[in-house]
Coordinates of C-alpha atoms in Angstrom, one line a residue:
Chain A
M1298 CA 23.2 4.5 -15.6
R1299 CA 19.6 3.7 -16.2
S1300 CA 16.7 2.4 -14.1
G1301 CA 14.5 -0.1 -15.8
S1302 CA 10.9 0.7 -16.6
T1303 CA 8.2 -0.3 -14.3
A1304 CA 6.7 -2.5 -16.9
A1305 CA 10.0 -4.4 -17.2
A1306 CA 10.3 -4.8 -13.6
C1307 CA 6.7 -6.2 -13.3
A1308 CA 7.7 -8.6 -16.2
A1309 CA 10.7 -9.7 -14.4
L1310 CA 8.9 -10.3 -11.3
V1311 CA 6.2 -12.3 -13.0
R1312 CA 8.8 -14.4 -14.9
R1313 CA 10.7 -15.1 -11.7
D1314 CA 7.5 -16.2 -9.7
L1315 CA 6.4 -18.4 -12.7
T1316 CA 9.9 -20.0 -12.7
L1317 CA 9.9 -20.6 -9.1
V1318 CA 6.4 -22.1 -9.2
W1319 CA 7.8 -24.5 -12.0
R1320 CA 10.8 -25.4 -10.0
R1321 CA 8.5 -26.2 -6.9
R1322 CA 5.8 -27.9 -9.0
G1323 CA 5.4 -30.6 -6.4
D1324 CA 4.1 -28.0 -3.9
A1325 CA 2.0 -26.4 -6.6
A1326 CA -0.2 -29.5 -6.8
N1327 CA -1.0 -29.3 -3.0
P1328 CA -4.1 -27.1 -3.3
I1329 CA -5.7 -29.3 -5.7
L1330 CA -5.0 -32.7 -4.0
F1331 CA -6.5 -31.1 -0.9
A1332 CA -9.6 -29.9 -2.5
L1333 CA -9.9 -33.3 -4.2
I1334 CA -9.5 -35.2 -0.9
V1335 CA -12.0 -33.0 0.9
V1336 CA -14.7 -33.4 -1.8
A1337 CA -14.1 -37.1 -2.0
L1338 CA -14.6 -37.5 1.6
F1339 CA -18.1 -36.1 1.7
P1340 CA -19.8 -39.1 -0.3
L1341 CA -18.0 -41.5 2.1
A1342 CA -19.3 -39.6 5.2
L1343 CA -22.6 -38.9 4.0
G1344 CA -23.6 -41.9 2.0
P1345 CA -23.8 -42.0 -1.9
E1346 CA -27.5 -40.8 -2.4
P1347 CA -27.2 -38.5 -5.4
E1348 CA -30.1 -36.3 -4.2
Q1349 CA -28.6 -35.6 -0.9
L1350 CA -25.0 -35.0 -2.5
R1351 CA -26.6 -32.7 -5.2
R1352 CA -28.1 -30.4 -2.6
I1353 CA -24.8 -29.7 -0.8
A1354 CA -22.5 -30.0 -3.9
A1355 CA -22.0 -26.4 -4.7
G1356 CA -21.3 -25.4 -1.2
V1357 CA -18.9 -28.2 -0.5
V1358 CA -16.9 -27.4 -3.7
F1359 CA -16.9 -23.8 -2.8
V1360 CA -15.8 -24.5 0.9
A1361 CA -13.0 -27.0 -0.2
I1362 CA -11.6 -24.6 -2.8
L1363 CA -11.7 -21.7 -0.1
L1364 CA -9.9 -23.8 2.3
A1365 CA -7.2 -25.0 -0.3
G1366 CA -6.7 -21.3 -1.1
L1367 CA -6.3 -20.6 2.6
L1368 CA -3.6 -23.4 2.6
A1369 CA -1.6 -21.9 -0.1
L1370 CA -2.0 -18.3 1.0
D1371 CA 1.0 -18.3 3.5
T1372 CA 3.5 -19.2 0.7
L1373 CA 2.5 -15.7 -1.0
F1374 CA 5.3 -13.9 0.8
R1375 CA 6.8 -16.3 3.2
S1376 CA 9.9 -17.3 1.2
D1377 CA 10.4 -13.8 -0.2
Y1378 CA 10.4 -12.6 3.5
E1379 CA 12.9 -15.2 4.6
D1380 CA 15.4 -14.8 2.1
G1381 CA 15.4 -11.0 1.9
S1382 CA 13.8 -10.7 -1.6
L1383 CA 11.0 -8.7 0.1
E1384 CA 13.4 -5.9 1.2
Q1385 CA 14.7 -5.7 -2.3
L1386 CA 11.1 -5.5 -3.6
V1387 CA 10.4 -2.7 -1.1
L1388 CA 13.7 -0.8 -2.0
S1389 CA 13.1 -1.1 -5.7
P1390 CA 12.3 2.2 -7.5
H1391 CA 8.9 1.0 -8.7
P1392 CA 5.5 1.2 -7.1
L1393 CA 5.5 -1.5 -4.5
S1394 CA 1.7 -1.9 -4.8
L1395 CA 2.1 -2.6 -8.6
L1396 CA 4.7 -5.2 -7.9
L1397 CA 2.6 -6.8 -5.3
A1398 CA -0.4 -6.8 -7.5
C1399 CA 1.8 -8.9 -10.0
K1400 CA 2.7 -11.2 -7.1
I1401 CA -0.8 -11.8 -6.2
A1402 CA -1.9 -12.4 -10.0
V1403 CA 0.8 -15.0 -10.3
H1404 CA -0.2 -16.6 -7.0
W1405 CA -3.9 -16.6 -8.1
F1406 CA -3.0 -17.8 -11.5
T1407 CA -0.9 -20.8 -10.1
T1408 CA -3.0 -21.6 -7.1
A1409 CA -6.6 -20.8 -7.7
L1410 CA -6.9 -21.1 -11.5
P1411 CA -6.0 -24.8 -11.4
L1412 CA -8.7 -25.2 -8.8
I1413 CA -11.2 -23.6 -11.0
I1414 CA -10.3 -25.9 -13.9
V1415 CA -10.9 -29.1 -11.7
S1416 CA -14.0 -27.7 -10.3
P1417 CA -16.3 -29.5 -12.7
L1418 CA -14.5 -32.7 -11.8
L1419 CA -15.1 -31.9 -8.1
G1420 CA -18.7 -31.1 -8.9
E1421 CA -19.2 -34.4 -10.8
L1422 CA -17.9 -36.2 -7.6
L1423 CA -21.1 -34.8 -5.8
H1424 CA -23.5 -35.1 -8.5
L1425 CA -23.5 -31.4 -9.1
A1426 CA -26.9 -30.2 -10.4
E1427 CA -27.0 -29.7 -14.4
P1428 CA -27.7 -25.9 -14.3
L1429 CA -24.8 -25.1 -12.0
R1430 CA -22.1 -26.8 -14.2
G1431 CA -21.5 -23.5 -16.0
L1432 CA -22.3 -21.2 -13.0
L1433 CA -20.1 -22.7 -10.5
P1434 CA -16.8 -22.0 -12.2
L1435 CA -18.1 -18.6 -13.1
A1436 CA -18.9 -17.9 -9.4
L1437 CA -15.4 -19.1 -8.5
L1438 CA -13.7 -17.0 -11.3
L1439 CA -15.2 -14.0 -9.3
A1440 CA -14.8 -15.1 -6.0
T1441 CA -11.2 -16.5 -6.0
P1442 CA -9.4 -13.4 -7.0
L1443 CA -11.2 -11.7 -4.4
L1444 CA -10.0 -14.1 -1.9
S1445 CA -6.5 -13.8 -3.0
L1446 CA -6.6 -10.1 -2.7
L1447 CA -8.1 -10.1 0.6
G1448 CA -5.8 -12.8 1.8
A1449 CA -2.7 -11.0 0.5
V1450 CA -3.4 -8.1 2.8
C1451 CA -3.6 -10.5 5.8
V1452 CA -0.5 -12.3 4.8
A1453 CA 1.3 -9.1 4.4
L1454 CA 0.3 -8.1 7.9
T1455 CA 1.4 -11.4 9.5
V1456 CA 4.5 -12.4 7.5
G1457 CA 6.9 -10.8 10.0
M1458 CA 5.6 -13.0 12.8
Y1459 CA 6.8 -16.2 13.8
R1460 CA 4.3 -19.1 13.4
S1461 CA 1.6 -16.8 12.2
G1462 CA -0.7 -19.5 10.6
M1463 CA -3.3 -19.5 13.3
L1464 CA -3.5 -15.7 13.4
L1465 CA -3.7 -15.6 9.7
A1466 CA -6.8 -17.9 9.5
L1467 CA -8.3 -15.7 12.3
L1468 CA -7.8 -12.6 10.2
V1469 CA -8.8 -13.9 7.0
L1470 CA -12.0 -15.9 7.9
P1471 CA -14.3 -12.9 8.5
L1472 CA -13.3 -11.3 5.2
Y1473 CA -13.8 -14.8 3.4
V1474 CA -17.3 -15.5 4.9
P1475 CA -19.1 -12.7 2.7
V1476 CA -17.3 -14.1 -0.3
L1477 CA -18.5 -17.5 0.4
I1478 CA -22.1 -16.4 1.3
F1479 CA -22.3 -14.6 -2.1
G1480 CA -20.6 -17.3 -4.2
A1481 CA -22.4 -20.2 -2.8
G1482 CA -25.6 -18.1 -2.5
A1483 CA -25.5 -17.6 -6.3
C1484 CA -25.2 -21.3 -6.8
N1485 CA -27.9 -22.1 -4.2
A1486 CA -30.3 -19.6 -5.8
A1487 CA -29.8 -21.2 -9.3
Q1488 CA -30.4 -24.5 -8.0
A1489 CA -33.6 -23.3 -6.5
G1490 CA -34.5 -21.8 -9.8
L1491 CA -34.3 -18.3 -8.4
P1492 CA -32.5 -15.2 -10.0
F1493 CA -28.9 -15.4 -9.1
A1494 CA -27.5 -12.5 -10.8
A1495 CA -27.5 -10.2 -7.7
P1496 CA -24.8 -12.1 -5.7
L1497 CA -22.6 -12.5 -8.8
L1498 CA -22.9 -8.8 -9.3
W1499 CA -21.9 -8.1 -5.7
L1500 CA -18.9 -10.3 -6.1
G1501 CA -17.9 -8.5 -9.3
A1502 CA -18.4 -5.2 -7.6
A1503 CA -16.2 -6.3 -4.6
L1504 CA -13.5 -7.6 -7.0
V1505 CA -13.2 -4.5 -8.7
L1506 CA -12.9 -2.7 -5.4
A1507 CA -10.4 -5.0 -4.2
L1508 CA -8.3 -5.1 -7.3
V1509 CA -7.8 -1.2 -6.8
L1510 CA -7.5 -1.1 -3.0
A1511 CA -5.9 -4.3 -1.9
P1512 CA -2.5 -3.9 -3.4
L1513 CA -2.2 -0.5 -1.8
A1514 CA -3.2 -1.9 1.7
C1515 CA -0.8 -4.9 0.9
A1516 CA 1.9 -2.5 0.3
A1517 CA 1.3 -0.6 3.5
A1518 CA 0.9 -3.8 5.5
L1519 CA 4.3 -5.1 4.2
R1520 CA 6.2 -1.9 5.1
I1521 CA 4.8 -2.4 8.6
S1522 CA 5.9 -5.9 8.6
L1523 CA 9.4 -5.2 7.6
S1524 CA 10.0 -2.6 10.0
Chain B
M741 CA 41.8 9.8 -2.8
P742 CA 38.2 11.0 -2.4
H743 CA 37.2 8.6 0.2
T744 CA 39.7 9.6 2.7
A745 CA 37.4 12.5 3.1
P746 CA 38.8 15.0 5.6
A747 CA 36.4 17.8 6.4
S748 CA 37.8 19.8 3.5
V749 CA 36.4 22.9 2.0
E750 CA 35.8 20.9 -1.2
L751 CA 33.6 18.5 0.6
R752 CA 31.7 21.2 2.3
D753 CA 30.7 22.7 -0.8
R754 CA 29.0 19.6 -2.1
P755 CA 25.8 18.5 -0.3
A756 CA 26.1 15.3 1.7
L757 CA 24.4 12.3 0.1
L758 CA 23.4 11.1 3.5
E759 CA 23.1 13.2 6.7
A760 CA 22.2 11.9 10.1
R761 CA 21.4 14.3 12.9
G762 CA 20.8 13.1 16.5
L763 CA 19.9 9.7 15.1
A764 CA 18.8 7.3 17.8
Y765 CA 16.7 4.0 17.8
A766 CA 14.9 2.5 20.6
R767 CA 13.5 -0.9 20.6
N768 CA 10.5 -1.4 23.2
D769 CA 11.9 1.8 25.0
E770 CA 15.1 0.3 25.2
P771 CA 17.8 2.2 23.4
V772 CA 19.8 0.4 20.7
F773 CA 22.3 3.1 19.8
G774 CA 22.6 6.8 19.3
P775 CA 22.2 9.7 19.2
L776 CA 24.4 9.6 16.2
D777 CA 25.6 12.5 13.9
F778 CA 27.5 11.7 10.6
T779 CA 27.5 12.6 6.9
L780 CA 28.3 10.5 3.8
H781 CA 29.5 12.4 0.9
P782 CA 29.8 11.2 -2.7
G783 CA 33.1 9.5 -3.2
E784 CA 33.3 8.2 0.4
V785 CA 33.5 4.9 2.1
V786 CA 32.4 4.9 5.7
L787 CA 32.8 1.9 7.9
V788 CA 30.3 1.4 10.8
E789 CA 32.0 -0.5 13.6
G790 CA 30.6 -2.1 16.5
D791 CA 30.3 -5.4 18.4
N792 CA 27.7 -7.9 17.9
G793 CA 24.4 -6.2 19.0
A794 CA 25.7 -2.8 18.8
G795 CA 23.0 -1.9 16.3
K796 CA 24.9 -1.9 13.0
T797 CA 22.3 -3.7 11.0
T798 CA 19.5 -1.6 12.7
L799 CA 21.5 1.5 11.5
L800 CA 21.4 0.1 8.1
R801 CA 17.9 -0.6 8.1
L802 CA 17.2 3.0 9.3
L803 CA 19.3 4.4 6.6
S804 CA 17.5 2.4 4.0
G805 CA 14.2 3.7 5.1
L806 CA 12.9 0.2 6.1
L807 CA 12.8 1.5 9.7
A808 CA 11.7 4.9 11.1
P809 CA 14.2 6.4 13.8
T810 CA 12.8 6.8 17.3
S811 CA 14.4 10.4 17.3
G812 CA 16.7 12.6 15.0
E813 CA 16.4 12.7 11.4
I814 CA 18.2 11.4 8.2
R815 CA 18.5 13.7 5.2
L816 CA 19.2 12.5 1.6
A817 CA 20.8 15.1 -0.4
G818 CA 19.5 17.7 1.8
E819 CA 15.9 16.5 2.0
P820 CA 14.1 14.3 4.6
L821 CA 14.8 10.7 3.7
T822 CA 11.7 8.8 2.3
L823 CA 11.6 5.5 0.5
A824 CA 10.4 7.1 -2.6
R825 CA 13.3 9.3 -2.8
L826 CA 15.9 6.9 -1.6
S827 CA 15.0 3.8 -3.6
P828 CA 16.3 4.8 -7.0
Q829 CA 19.6 5.7 -5.5
V830 CA 20.3 2.7 -3.2
A831 CA 21.5 -0.8 -3.2
L832 CA 21.1 -2.9 0.3
L833 CA 23.1 -5.9 0.9
S834 CA 21.7 -7.3 4.1
H835 CA 22.2 -10.6 5.9
A836 CA 19.5 -12.3 3.8
N837 CA 21.1 -12.2 0.6
G838 CA 17.8 -11.7 -1.2
L839 CA 18.6 -14.7 -3.6
K840 CA 16.3 -17.3 -4.7
P841 CA 17.9 -20.7 -3.9
E842 CA 15.8 -22.5 -6.7
L843 CA 17.1 -20.1 -9.3
T844 CA 20.6 -20.1 -11.0
A845 CA 23.0 -17.3 -10.2
I846 CA 22.2 -15.8 -13.5
E847 CA 18.6 -16.0 -13.1
N848 CA 18.7 -14.3 -9.8
L849 CA 20.9 -11.4 -11.3
R850 CA 18.7 -11.0 -14.4
F851 CA 15.7 -10.6 -12.0
A852 CA 17.6 -8.0 -10.1
A853 CA 18.5 -6.3 -13.2
G854 CA 14.9 -6.3 -14.3
L855 CA 13.7 -5.0 -11.1
L856 CA 16.4 -2.5 -10.2
G857 CA 17.8 -1.6 -13.4
L858 CA 21.2 -2.1 -15.0
R859 CA 24.3 0.2 -14.6
S860 CA 25.2 0.9 -18.2
G861 CA 28.0 -1.2 -19.7
L862 CA 27.4 -4.3 -17.5
S863 CA 25.5 -7.4 -18.0
P864 CA 24.7 -10.1 -15.5
T865 CA 27.2 -12.3 -17.1
T866 CA 30.0 -9.9 -17.0
V867 CA 29.3 -9.0 -13.5
L868 CA 29.2 -12.5 -12.3
A869 CA 32.4 -13.1 -13.9
G870 CA 33.8 -9.9 -12.1
V871 CA 33.0 -11.3 -8.7
G872 CA 35.0 -14.4 -9.6
L873 CA 32.1 -16.8 -10.4
A874 CA 32.7 -17.2 -14.1
G875 CA 31.3 -20.5 -15.2
Y876 CA 28.7 -20.6 -12.4
D877 CA 26.0 -19.1 -14.6
D878 CA 23.8 -22.1 -14.5
V879 CA 24.4 -23.4 -11.0
P880 CA 21.3 -23.2 -8.8
T881 CA 22.0 -20.8 -5.9
R882 CA 21.3 -23.3 -3.4
K883 CA 24.3 -25.3 -4.4
L884 CA 26.7 -22.4 -4.0
S885 CA 28.7 -22.1 -0.7
A886 CA 27.9 -19.3 1.7
G887 CA 30.8 -17.2 0.4
Q888 CA 29.8 -17.7 -3.2
K889 CA 26.2 -16.7 -2.4
K890 CA 27.7 -13.6 -0.9
R891 CA 29.6 -13.0 -4.2
V892 CA 26.4 -13.3 -6.1
A893 CA 24.8 -10.9 -3.7
L894 CA 27.6 -8.4 -4.3
A895 CA 27.2 -8.8 -8.0
R896 CA 23.6 -7.9 -7.6
V897 CA 24.6 -4.6 -5.7
L898 CA 27.1 -4.0 -8.4
L899 CA 24.5 -4.2 -11.3
A900 CA 22.1 -1.7 -9.9
P901 CA 22.6 1.8 -11.3
V902 CA 22.9 3.5 -8.0
G903 CA 25.2 5.8 -6.2
L904 CA 24.6 4.6 -2.5
W905 CA 25.5 1.3 -1.4
L906 CA 24.5 0.0 2.1
L907 CA 26.5 -3.1 2.7
D908 CA 25.7 -5.1 6.0
E909 CA 28.8 -7.3 6.7
P910 CA 30.0 -7.5 3.3
Y911 CA 33.2 -9.4 4.3
A912 CA 31.3 -12.1 6.2
N913 CA 31.9 -15.7 4.7
L914 CA 34.4 -14.4 2.2
D915 CA 37.9 -15.7 1.7
R916 CA 41.0 -13.6 1.4
D917 CA 40.4 -13.1 -2.4
G918 CA 36.8 -12.2 -1.7
I919 CA 37.9 -9.5 1.0
Q920 CA 40.2 -8.1 -1.6
L921 CA 37.5 -8.1 -4.1
V922 CA 35.0 -6.2 -2.0
N923 CA 37.7 -3.7 -1.3
R924 CA 38.5 -3.2 -4.9
L925 CA 34.7 -2.9 -5.6
L926 CA 34.3 -0.4 -3.0
E927 CA 37.4 1.7 -4.2
N928 CA 36.1 1.7 -7.8
H929 CA 32.5 2.8 -6.4
A930 CA 34.1 5.6 -4.6
N931 CA 36.3 6.6 -7.4
R932 CA 33.4 7.0 -9.8
G933 CA 31.5 9.2 -7.4
G934 CA 29.6 6.7 -5.3
A935 CA 29.2 6.4 -1.6
A936 CA 29.1 3.3 0.5
L937 CA 28.3 2.7 4.2
I938 CA 29.4 -0.7 5.3
T939 CA 29.3 -2.5 8.6
S940 CA 31.9 -4.7 10.1
H941 CA 32.3 -6.2 13.5
G942 CA 36.0 -5.5 13.1
A943 CA 37.4 -8.6 11.8
Y944 CA 38.1 -7.7 8.1
A945 CA 38.0 -3.9 7.7
Y946 CA 38.1 -1.9 4.5
T947 CA 41.8 -1.7 4.0
S948 CA 42.4 0.6 1.0
G949 CA 42.8 4.1 2.1
T950 CA 41.5 5.2 5.8
P951 CA 37.8 5.1 5.7
R952 CA 35.9 7.2 8.1
R953 CA 34.6 5.2 10.9
I954 CA 31.6 5.6 12.9
P955 CA 31.8 3.7 16.0
L956 CA 28.6 2.2 17.3
R957 CA 28.7 1.5 21.2
A958 CA 26.1 -0.4 22.9
D959 CA 26.8 1.2 26.2
A960 CA 23.2 2.0 26.8
N961 CA 22.1 -1.6 25.9
R962 CA 24.1 -4.5 27.1
S963 CA 21.4 -6.9 26.0
D964 CA 21.4 -8.6 22.7
A965 CA 20.0 -6.4 20.0

């Protein structure tokens, strides 16, 4: 008898989750479509003046991507909870927090990364200012993993509840607001010609902290949800 | 036969794999079952019997460390039960099969093997054939019948290199052959020194040997649990 190594378990989990995303690839496009629709509606509502759109571009893209991520958040543990896979994860001999970190990483990779990749296009729809073309994806690269990690803790807390969507949004929003303020704040500062490194560094620091702590909190929350 | 398990001298010498003392569980102050005392030794198959709502599933979740008992304690090889100590030794079959409908039977088993490890000498393919699903390797699990899904879930239990099986209604949805299969698997497991605790509402009980029974009475709680 032998127990597999933790690395093998993580690899198996990552492979399985990627396969599942591929098999449900229709659903995987939902966040992109959502963000695209939100961003495309703004010029229709506000009028096509480039100056006006340029002023709000970074903020709108940020909010659209944040909301698209919120939309995809519930899928993180939902199906695993319903089909009993989550129990198997909890009962596996490997550290639950590490396995969950893998799950969160795959979730970020398949929901947030595509959004970051299309973010220049979203910015272009709103005449994003020239100096922000590089900065916006960079800010998103720091902000979205943070959103995924914070969101995962809240999903873990609510996954055992029936129809937890509203509660999840209420739990998550206060945690998302600072991320939005720093992320969009960096873009706004850059647009105004002000130094923008500080908010980005704050995001980076928070990300490092969340990378360490969120999987642990997530594991504790899931154990509560399963009991 | 080791799994007939009378309280013999031989058994008292070995430490019990699982031991429950005064185990009771209450949901919202309403008692579900208990207090319950029992032991499970290596080589034993113990059957938990009870009506619907008697708390069989709850008992299994307590023993698998997913739930904390209201009172009493569970000991694993003489030490208090914790998930960290239990998880390398236990395989759980619960009502939710833990199978991904989008993945094929063999993909589900490969994932389980990666996550829980692989009993030496077994591979996902041989185990799948062993539960009577040879040739179903590449069929998505969602296209399998309820009984076939149960067989894949049993294959997952069989794969894991563990000594303790906690099986919740392993006979549910299975045909006559499937019931024989479960009995055979349990017998083999007991013969190689493994232990199993299975639940049944009584319709299809473990038939080989006379397993020890733990009756669960829901006397204290007539409402649906």
